[in-house]
Tab-separated table of C-alpha atoms and ligand atoms in Angstrom:
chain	number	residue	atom	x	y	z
A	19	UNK	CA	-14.780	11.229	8.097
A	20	UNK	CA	-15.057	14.349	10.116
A	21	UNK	CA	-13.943	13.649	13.489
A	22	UNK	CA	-10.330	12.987	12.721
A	23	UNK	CA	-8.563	12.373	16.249
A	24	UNK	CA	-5.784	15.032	16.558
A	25	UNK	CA	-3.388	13.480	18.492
A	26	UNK	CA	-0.217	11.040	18.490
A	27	UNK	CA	0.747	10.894	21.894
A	28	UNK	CA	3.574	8.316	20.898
A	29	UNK	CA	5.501	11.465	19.670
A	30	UNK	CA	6.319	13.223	22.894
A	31	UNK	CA	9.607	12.986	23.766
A	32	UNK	CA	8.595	12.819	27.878
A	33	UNK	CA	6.493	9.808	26.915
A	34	UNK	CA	9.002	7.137	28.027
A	35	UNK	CA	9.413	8.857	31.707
A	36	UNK	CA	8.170	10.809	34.649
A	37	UNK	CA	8.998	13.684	32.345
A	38	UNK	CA	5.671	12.798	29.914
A	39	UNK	CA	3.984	15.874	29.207
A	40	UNK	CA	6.742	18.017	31.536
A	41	UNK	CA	10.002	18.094	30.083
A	42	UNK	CA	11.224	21.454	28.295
A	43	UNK	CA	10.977	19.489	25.448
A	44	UNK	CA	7.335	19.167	25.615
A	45	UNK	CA	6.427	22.752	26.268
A	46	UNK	CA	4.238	24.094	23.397
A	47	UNK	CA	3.414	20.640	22.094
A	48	UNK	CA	-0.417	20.378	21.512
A	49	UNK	CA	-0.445	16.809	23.418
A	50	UNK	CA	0.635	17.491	26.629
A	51	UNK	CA	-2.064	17.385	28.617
A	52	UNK	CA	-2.360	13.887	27.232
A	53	UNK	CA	1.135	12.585	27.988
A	54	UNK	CA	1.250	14.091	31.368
A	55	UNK	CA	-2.585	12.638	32.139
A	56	UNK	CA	-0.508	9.054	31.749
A	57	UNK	CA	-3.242	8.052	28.750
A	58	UNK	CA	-0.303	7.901	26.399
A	59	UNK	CA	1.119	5.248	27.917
A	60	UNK	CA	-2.425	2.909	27.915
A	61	UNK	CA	-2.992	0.645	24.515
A	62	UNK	CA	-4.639	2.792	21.993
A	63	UNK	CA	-8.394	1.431	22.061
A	64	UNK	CA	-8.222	1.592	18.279
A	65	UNK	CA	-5.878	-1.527	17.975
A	66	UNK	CA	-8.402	-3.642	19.240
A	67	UNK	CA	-11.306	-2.224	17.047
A	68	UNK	CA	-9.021	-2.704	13.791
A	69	UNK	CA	-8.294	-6.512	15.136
A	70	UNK	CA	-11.984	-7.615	15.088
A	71	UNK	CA	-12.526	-5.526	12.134
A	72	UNK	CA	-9.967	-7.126	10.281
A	73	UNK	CA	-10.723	-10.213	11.619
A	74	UNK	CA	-12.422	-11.592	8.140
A	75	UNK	CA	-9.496	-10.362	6.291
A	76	UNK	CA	-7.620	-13.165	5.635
A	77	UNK	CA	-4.063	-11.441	4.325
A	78	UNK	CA	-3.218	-8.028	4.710
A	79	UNK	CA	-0.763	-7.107	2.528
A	80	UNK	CA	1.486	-3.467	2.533
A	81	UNK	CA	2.836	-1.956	-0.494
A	82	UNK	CA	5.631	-0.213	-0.430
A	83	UNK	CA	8.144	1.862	-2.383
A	84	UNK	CA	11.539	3.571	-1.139
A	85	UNK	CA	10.826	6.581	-3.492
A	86	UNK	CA	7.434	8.188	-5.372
A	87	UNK	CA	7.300	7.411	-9.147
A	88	UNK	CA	8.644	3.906	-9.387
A	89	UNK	CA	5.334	2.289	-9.988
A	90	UNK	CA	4.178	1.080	-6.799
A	91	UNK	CA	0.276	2.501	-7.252
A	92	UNK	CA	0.444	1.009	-10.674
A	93	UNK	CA	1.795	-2.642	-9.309
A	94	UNK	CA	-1.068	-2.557	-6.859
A	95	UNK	CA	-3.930	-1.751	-8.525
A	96	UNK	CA	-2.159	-4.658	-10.931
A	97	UNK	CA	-1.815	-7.225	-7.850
A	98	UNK	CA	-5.430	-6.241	-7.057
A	99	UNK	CA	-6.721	-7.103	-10.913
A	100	UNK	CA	-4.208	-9.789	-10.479
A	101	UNK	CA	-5.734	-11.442	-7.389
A	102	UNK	CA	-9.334	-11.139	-8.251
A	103	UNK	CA	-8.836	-12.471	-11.578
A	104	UNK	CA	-7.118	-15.618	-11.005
A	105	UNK	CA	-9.438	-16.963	-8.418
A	106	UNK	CA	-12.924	-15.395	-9.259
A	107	UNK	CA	-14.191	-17.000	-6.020
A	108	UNK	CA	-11.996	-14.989	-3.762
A	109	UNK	CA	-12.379	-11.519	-2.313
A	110	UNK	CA	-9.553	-8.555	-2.714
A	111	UNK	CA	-9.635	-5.202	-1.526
A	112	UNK	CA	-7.583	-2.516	-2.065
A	113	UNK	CA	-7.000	0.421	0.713
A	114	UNK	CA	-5.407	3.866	-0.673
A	115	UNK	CA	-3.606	4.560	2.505
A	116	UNK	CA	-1.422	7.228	0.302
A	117	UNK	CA	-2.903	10.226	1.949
A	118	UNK	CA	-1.443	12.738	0.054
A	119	UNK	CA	-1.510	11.613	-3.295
A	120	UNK	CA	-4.173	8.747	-3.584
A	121	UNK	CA	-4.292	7.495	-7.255
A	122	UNK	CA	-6.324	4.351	-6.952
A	123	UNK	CA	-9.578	5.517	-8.160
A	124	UNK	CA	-7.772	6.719	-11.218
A	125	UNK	CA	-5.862	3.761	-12.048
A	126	UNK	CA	-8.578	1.154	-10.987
A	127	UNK	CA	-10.991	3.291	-13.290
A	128	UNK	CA	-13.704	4.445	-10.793
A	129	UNK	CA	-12.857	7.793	-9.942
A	130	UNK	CA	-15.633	9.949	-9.040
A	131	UNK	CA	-17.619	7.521	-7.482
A	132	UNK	CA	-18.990	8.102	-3.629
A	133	UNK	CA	-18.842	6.152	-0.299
A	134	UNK	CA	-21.653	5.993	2.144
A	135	UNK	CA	-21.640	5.461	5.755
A	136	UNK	CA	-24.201	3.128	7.420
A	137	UNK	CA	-24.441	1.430	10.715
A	138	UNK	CA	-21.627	-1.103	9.677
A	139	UNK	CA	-19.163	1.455	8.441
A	140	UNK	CA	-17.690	2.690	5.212
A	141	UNK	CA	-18.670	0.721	2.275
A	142	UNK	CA	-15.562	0.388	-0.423
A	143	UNK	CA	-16.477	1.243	-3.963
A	144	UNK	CA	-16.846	-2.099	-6.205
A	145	UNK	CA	-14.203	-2.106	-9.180
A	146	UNK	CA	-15.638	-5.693	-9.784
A	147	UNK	CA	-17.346	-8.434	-7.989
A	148	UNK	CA	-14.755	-9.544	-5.742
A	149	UNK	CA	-12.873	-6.167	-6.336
A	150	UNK	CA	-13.179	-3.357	-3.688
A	151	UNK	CA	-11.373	-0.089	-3.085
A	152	UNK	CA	-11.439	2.237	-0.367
A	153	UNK	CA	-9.490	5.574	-0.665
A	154	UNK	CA	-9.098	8.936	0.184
A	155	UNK	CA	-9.742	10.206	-2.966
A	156	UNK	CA	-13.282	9.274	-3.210
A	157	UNK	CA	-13.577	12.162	0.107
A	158	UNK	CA	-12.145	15.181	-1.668
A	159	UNK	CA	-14.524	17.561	-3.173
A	160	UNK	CA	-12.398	17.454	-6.442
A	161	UNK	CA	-9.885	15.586	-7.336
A	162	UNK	CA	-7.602	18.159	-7.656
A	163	UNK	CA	-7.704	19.334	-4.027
A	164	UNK	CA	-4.523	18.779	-2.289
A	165	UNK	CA	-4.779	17.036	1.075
A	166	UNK	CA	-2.535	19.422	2.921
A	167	UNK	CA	-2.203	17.530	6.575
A	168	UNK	CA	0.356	17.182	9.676
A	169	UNK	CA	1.368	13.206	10.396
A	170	UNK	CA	-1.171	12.911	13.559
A	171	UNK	CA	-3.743	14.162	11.042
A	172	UNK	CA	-2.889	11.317	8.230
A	173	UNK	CA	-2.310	8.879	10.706
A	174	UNK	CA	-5.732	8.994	12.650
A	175	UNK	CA	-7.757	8.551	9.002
A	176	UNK	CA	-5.255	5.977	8.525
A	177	UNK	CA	-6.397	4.650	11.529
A	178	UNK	CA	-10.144	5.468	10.567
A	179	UNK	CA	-9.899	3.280	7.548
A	180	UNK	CA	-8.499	0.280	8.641
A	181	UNK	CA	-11.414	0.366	11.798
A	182	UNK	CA	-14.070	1.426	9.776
A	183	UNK	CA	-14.308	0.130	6.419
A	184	UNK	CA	-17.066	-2.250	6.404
A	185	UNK	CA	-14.796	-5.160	4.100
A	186	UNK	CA	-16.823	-7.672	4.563
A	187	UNK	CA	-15.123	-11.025	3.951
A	188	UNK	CA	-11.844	-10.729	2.212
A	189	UNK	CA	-8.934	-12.890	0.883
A	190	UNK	CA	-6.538	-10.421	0.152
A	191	UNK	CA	-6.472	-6.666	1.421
A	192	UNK	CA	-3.613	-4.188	-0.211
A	193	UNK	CA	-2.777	-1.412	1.505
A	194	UNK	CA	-1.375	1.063	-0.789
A	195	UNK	CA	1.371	3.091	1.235
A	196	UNK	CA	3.187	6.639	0.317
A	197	UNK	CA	6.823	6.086	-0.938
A	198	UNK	CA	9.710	5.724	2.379
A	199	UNK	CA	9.606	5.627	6.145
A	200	UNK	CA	7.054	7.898	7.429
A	201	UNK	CA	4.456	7.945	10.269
A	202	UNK	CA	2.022	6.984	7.982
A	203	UNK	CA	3.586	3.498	7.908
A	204	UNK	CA	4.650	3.529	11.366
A	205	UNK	CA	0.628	3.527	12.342
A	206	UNK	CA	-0.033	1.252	9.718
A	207	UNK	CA	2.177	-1.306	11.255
A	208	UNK	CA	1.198	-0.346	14.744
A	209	UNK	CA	-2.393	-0.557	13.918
A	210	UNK	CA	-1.955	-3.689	12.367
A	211	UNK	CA	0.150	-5.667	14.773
A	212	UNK	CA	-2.664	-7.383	16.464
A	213	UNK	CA	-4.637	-7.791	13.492
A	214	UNK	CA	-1.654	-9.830	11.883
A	215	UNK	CA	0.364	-8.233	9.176
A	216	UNK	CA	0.653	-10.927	6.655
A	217	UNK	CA	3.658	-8.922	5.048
A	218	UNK	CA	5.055	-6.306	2.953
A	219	UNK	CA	5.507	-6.609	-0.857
A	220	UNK	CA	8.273	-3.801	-1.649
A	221	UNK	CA	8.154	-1.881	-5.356
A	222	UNK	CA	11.567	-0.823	-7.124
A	223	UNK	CA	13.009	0.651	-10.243
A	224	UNK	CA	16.859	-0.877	-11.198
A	225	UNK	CA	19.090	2.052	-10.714
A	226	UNK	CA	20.654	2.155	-7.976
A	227	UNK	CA	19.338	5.404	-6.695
A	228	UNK	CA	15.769	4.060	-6.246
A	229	UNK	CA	17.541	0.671	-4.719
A	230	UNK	CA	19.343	2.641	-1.938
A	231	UNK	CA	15.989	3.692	-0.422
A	232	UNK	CA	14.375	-0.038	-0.695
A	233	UNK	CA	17.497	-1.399	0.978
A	234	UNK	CA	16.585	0.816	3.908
A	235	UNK	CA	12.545	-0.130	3.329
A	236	UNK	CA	13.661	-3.546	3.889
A	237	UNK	CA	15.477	-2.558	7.175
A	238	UNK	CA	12.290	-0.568	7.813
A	239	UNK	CA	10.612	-4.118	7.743
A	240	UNK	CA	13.410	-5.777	9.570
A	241	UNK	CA	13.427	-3.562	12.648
A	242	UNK	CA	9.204	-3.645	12.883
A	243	UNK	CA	9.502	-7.234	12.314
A	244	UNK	CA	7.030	-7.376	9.106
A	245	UNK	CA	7.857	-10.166	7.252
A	246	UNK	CA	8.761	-8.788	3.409
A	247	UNK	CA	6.753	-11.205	1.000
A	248	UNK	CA	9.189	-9.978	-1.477
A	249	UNK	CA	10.539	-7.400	-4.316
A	250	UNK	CA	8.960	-6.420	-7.707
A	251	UNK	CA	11.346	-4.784	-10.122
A	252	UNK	CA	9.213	-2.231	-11.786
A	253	UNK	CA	10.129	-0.382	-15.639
A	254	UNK	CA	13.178	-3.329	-15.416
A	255	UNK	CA	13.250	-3.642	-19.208
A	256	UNK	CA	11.696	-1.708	-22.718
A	257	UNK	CA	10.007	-4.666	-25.033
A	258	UNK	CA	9.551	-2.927	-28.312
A	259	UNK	CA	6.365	-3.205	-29.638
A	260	UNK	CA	7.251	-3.218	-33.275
A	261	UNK	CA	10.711	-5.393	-33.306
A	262	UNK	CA	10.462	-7.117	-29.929
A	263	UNK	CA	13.956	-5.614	-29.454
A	264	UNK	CA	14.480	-5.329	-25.882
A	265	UNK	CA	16.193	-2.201	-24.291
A	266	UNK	CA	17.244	-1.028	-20.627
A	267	UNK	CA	15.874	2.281	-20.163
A	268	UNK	CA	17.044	2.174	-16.149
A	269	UNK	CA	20.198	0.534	-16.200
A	270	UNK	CA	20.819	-1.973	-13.429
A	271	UNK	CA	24.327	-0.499	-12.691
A	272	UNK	CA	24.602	-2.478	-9.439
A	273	UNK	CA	22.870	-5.520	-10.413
A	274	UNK	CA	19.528	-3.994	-10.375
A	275	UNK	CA	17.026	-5.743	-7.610
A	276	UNK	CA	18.298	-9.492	-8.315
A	277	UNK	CA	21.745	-8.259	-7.006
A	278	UNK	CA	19.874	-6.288	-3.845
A	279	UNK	CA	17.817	-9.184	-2.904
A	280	UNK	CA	20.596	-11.645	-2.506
A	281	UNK	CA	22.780	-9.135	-0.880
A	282	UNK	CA	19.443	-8.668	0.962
A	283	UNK	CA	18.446	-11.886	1.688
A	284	UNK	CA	14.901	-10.975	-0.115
A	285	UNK	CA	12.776	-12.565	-2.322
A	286	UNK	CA	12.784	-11.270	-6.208
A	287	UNK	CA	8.764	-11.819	-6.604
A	288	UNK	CA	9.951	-10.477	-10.534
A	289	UNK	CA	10.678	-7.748	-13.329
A	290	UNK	CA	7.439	-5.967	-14.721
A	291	UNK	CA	8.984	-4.647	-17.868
A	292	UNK	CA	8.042	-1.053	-19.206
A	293	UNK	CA	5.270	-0.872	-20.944
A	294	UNK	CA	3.880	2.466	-22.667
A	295	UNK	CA	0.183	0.663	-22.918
A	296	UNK	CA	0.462	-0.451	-19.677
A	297	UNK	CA	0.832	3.414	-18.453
A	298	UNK	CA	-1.897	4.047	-20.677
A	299	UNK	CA	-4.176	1.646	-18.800
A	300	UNK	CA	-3.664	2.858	-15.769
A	301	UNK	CA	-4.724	6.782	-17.262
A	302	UNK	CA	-7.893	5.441	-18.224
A	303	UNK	CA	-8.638	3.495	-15.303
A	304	UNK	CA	-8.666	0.261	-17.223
A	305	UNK	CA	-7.797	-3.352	-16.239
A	306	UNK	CA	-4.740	-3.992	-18.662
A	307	UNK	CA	-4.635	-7.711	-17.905
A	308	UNK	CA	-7.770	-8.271	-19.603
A	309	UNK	CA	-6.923	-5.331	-22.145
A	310	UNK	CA	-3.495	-6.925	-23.207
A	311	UNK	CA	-3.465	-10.209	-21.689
A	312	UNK	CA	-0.389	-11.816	-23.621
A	313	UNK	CA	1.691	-8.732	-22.761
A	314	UNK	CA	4.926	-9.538	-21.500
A	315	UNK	CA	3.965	-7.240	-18.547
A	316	UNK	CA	0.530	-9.501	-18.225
A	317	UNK	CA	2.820	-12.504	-18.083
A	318	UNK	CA	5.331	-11.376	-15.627
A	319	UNK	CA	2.770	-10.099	-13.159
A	320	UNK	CA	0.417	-13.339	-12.868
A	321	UNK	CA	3.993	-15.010	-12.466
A	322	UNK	CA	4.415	-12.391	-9.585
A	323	UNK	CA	0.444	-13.151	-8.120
A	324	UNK	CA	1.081	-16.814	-8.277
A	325	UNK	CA	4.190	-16.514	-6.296
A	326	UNK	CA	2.633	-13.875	-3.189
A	327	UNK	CA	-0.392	-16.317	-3.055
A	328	UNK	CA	2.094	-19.157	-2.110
A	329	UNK	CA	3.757	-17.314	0.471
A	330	UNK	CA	0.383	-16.272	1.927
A	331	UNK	CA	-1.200	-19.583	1.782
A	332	UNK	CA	2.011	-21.442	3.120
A	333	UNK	CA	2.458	-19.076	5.990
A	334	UNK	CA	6.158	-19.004	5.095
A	335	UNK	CA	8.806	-16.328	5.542
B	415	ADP	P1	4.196	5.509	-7.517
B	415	ADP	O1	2.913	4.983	-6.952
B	415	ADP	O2	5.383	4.685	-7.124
B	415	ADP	O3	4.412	6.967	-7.268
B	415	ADP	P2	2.894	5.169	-10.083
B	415	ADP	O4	2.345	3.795	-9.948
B	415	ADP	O5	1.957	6.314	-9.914
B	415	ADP	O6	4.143	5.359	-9.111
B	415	ADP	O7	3.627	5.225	-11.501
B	415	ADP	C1	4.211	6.409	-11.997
B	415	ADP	C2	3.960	6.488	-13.497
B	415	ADP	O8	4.657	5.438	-14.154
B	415	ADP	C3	2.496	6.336	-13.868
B	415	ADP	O9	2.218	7.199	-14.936
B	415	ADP	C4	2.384	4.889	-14.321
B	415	ADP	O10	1.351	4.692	-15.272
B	415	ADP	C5	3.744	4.668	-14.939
B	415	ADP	N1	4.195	3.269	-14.861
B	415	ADP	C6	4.364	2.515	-13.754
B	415	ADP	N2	4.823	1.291	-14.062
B	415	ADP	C7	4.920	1.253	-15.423
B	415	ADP	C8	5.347	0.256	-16.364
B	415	ADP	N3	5.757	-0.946	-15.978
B	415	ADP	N4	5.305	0.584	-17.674
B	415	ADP	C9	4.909	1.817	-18.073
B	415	ADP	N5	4.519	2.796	-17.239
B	415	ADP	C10	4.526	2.517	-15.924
């Protein structure tokens, strides 16, 4: 993954007139040349390469979080267990398209491991049969190295992955995204357009201060038109292992997600209750729905898997 393209030539402001590459507002920027050659304004190539790429992916799935630390790496790598489990005939992969802080070969227990190029592309790294996983991570010398990159930077391996990961056939592909807005999800969505976006599954905690920034992830989805599959309340409740006592360690002050997602007009896929073990798990890289699979966690997520494989498979909104 060497030859990282360098440019985003949808981020000049002259792009939109005679202005592209001209304007006083483009002076100093380092595409230029490009907008004012008029290539900015042609269909990026790669679109088409990531559509036949893609095109034995049956549902492409984004994940996505208003803010870092609510979960959403954890309720991926949970969908992807989820997925492959239930239906050991079907294909899922997972793509770490969190650039910056890429935990899935942590959490899906196969860190370390290395990806080799051939004639056909990447090849993911196999968590299980019908379990694949393609992320940044497995590129860093250490795991510790910080990935310290500009958006055109992140957005052209972004753009790498999804047109050069050799997938093979797959059911379900879920693209693990960096918490908000940013251009990493803008070229995700662009990249994907033609490839069909099967829809965004958002991640939230039940204060209010991590729903303010879904509310505006669901916008996010609104205004790109990607069709949100639904919400997953993350950490929603504390099931004591010892008494069964149940306690709410983020209180839902507002109503928590059920209250958003009527306001909303959004799907509540379900709570995922807090679960020390659970976090556990995910430190050790190991499946915890075949480690505790009578959890209440276990329970609410297949709940969760059942319902995102009836959207997908009825093609509704
Ligand atoms: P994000 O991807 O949103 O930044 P992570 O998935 O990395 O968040 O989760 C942050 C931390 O919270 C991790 O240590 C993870 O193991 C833990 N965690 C996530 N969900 C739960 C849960 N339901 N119960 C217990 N710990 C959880």
């Amino acid at each position: 993954m060497s030859n990282v393209p360098d440019n985003a030539p949808q981020h000049c402001p002259g792009t939109q007139s005679e202005d592209a590459g001209k304007a006083s507002a483009c002076a100093g920027c380092p595409n230029q040349n490009i907008c004012s050659s008029g290539a900015a304004s042609e269909p990026d190539p790669a679109i088409e390469l990531i559509k036949n790429r893609l095109s034995n992916v049956k549902y492409k799935i984004l994940i996505l979080s208003g803010k870092g630390g609510v979960g959403k790496s954890t309720v991926t790598s949970l969908l992807g267990h989820g997925l492959a489990t239930r239906n050991p005939d079907i294909n899922v992969g997972v793509l770490d398209a969190d650039i910056c802080g890429p935990s899935q070969p942590r959490v899906l227990g196969v860190r370390g491991e290395q990806v080799h190029y051939s004639g056909s592309g990447w090849s993911p790294v196999y968590v299980k049969d019908n379990l694949s996983l393609m992320s940044i991570g497995f590129l860093l010398g250490s795991p510790d190295d910080a990935v310290i990159w500009r958006g055109p930077k992140k957005n052209g391996m972004i753009k790498q992955f999804l047109s050069e990961v050799d997938w093979g056939d797959l059911d379900y592909l879920l693209i693990d995204t960096p918490p908000g807005t940013s251009d990493e999800h803008l070229s995700a969505v662009q990249y994907l357009s033609a490839a069909k976006l099967t829809g965004a599954v958002v991640v939230t905690t039940p204060q209010e201060v991590a729903l303010l920034d879904v509310r505006k992830e669901l916008q996010f989805c609104e205004k790109l038109g990607v069709k949100v599959i639904g919400v997953v309340e993350n950490m929603s409740l504390f099931v004591c292992p010892n008494c069964n006592s149940r306690s709410e360690i983020f209180p839902a002050t507002t109503g928590g997600a059920q209250h958003m997602c009527a306001e909303m007009g959004a799907r509540l896929l379900g709570s995922l209750p807090l679960d020390p073990l659970l976090a556990r798990c995910c430190d050790s890289g190991r499946d915890y729905l075949e480690q505790l699979p009578h959890s209440p966690a276990s329970t609410a997520l297949r709940d969760i898997v059942d319902k995102i494989v009836a959207v997908c498979e009825s093609g509704s909104s």
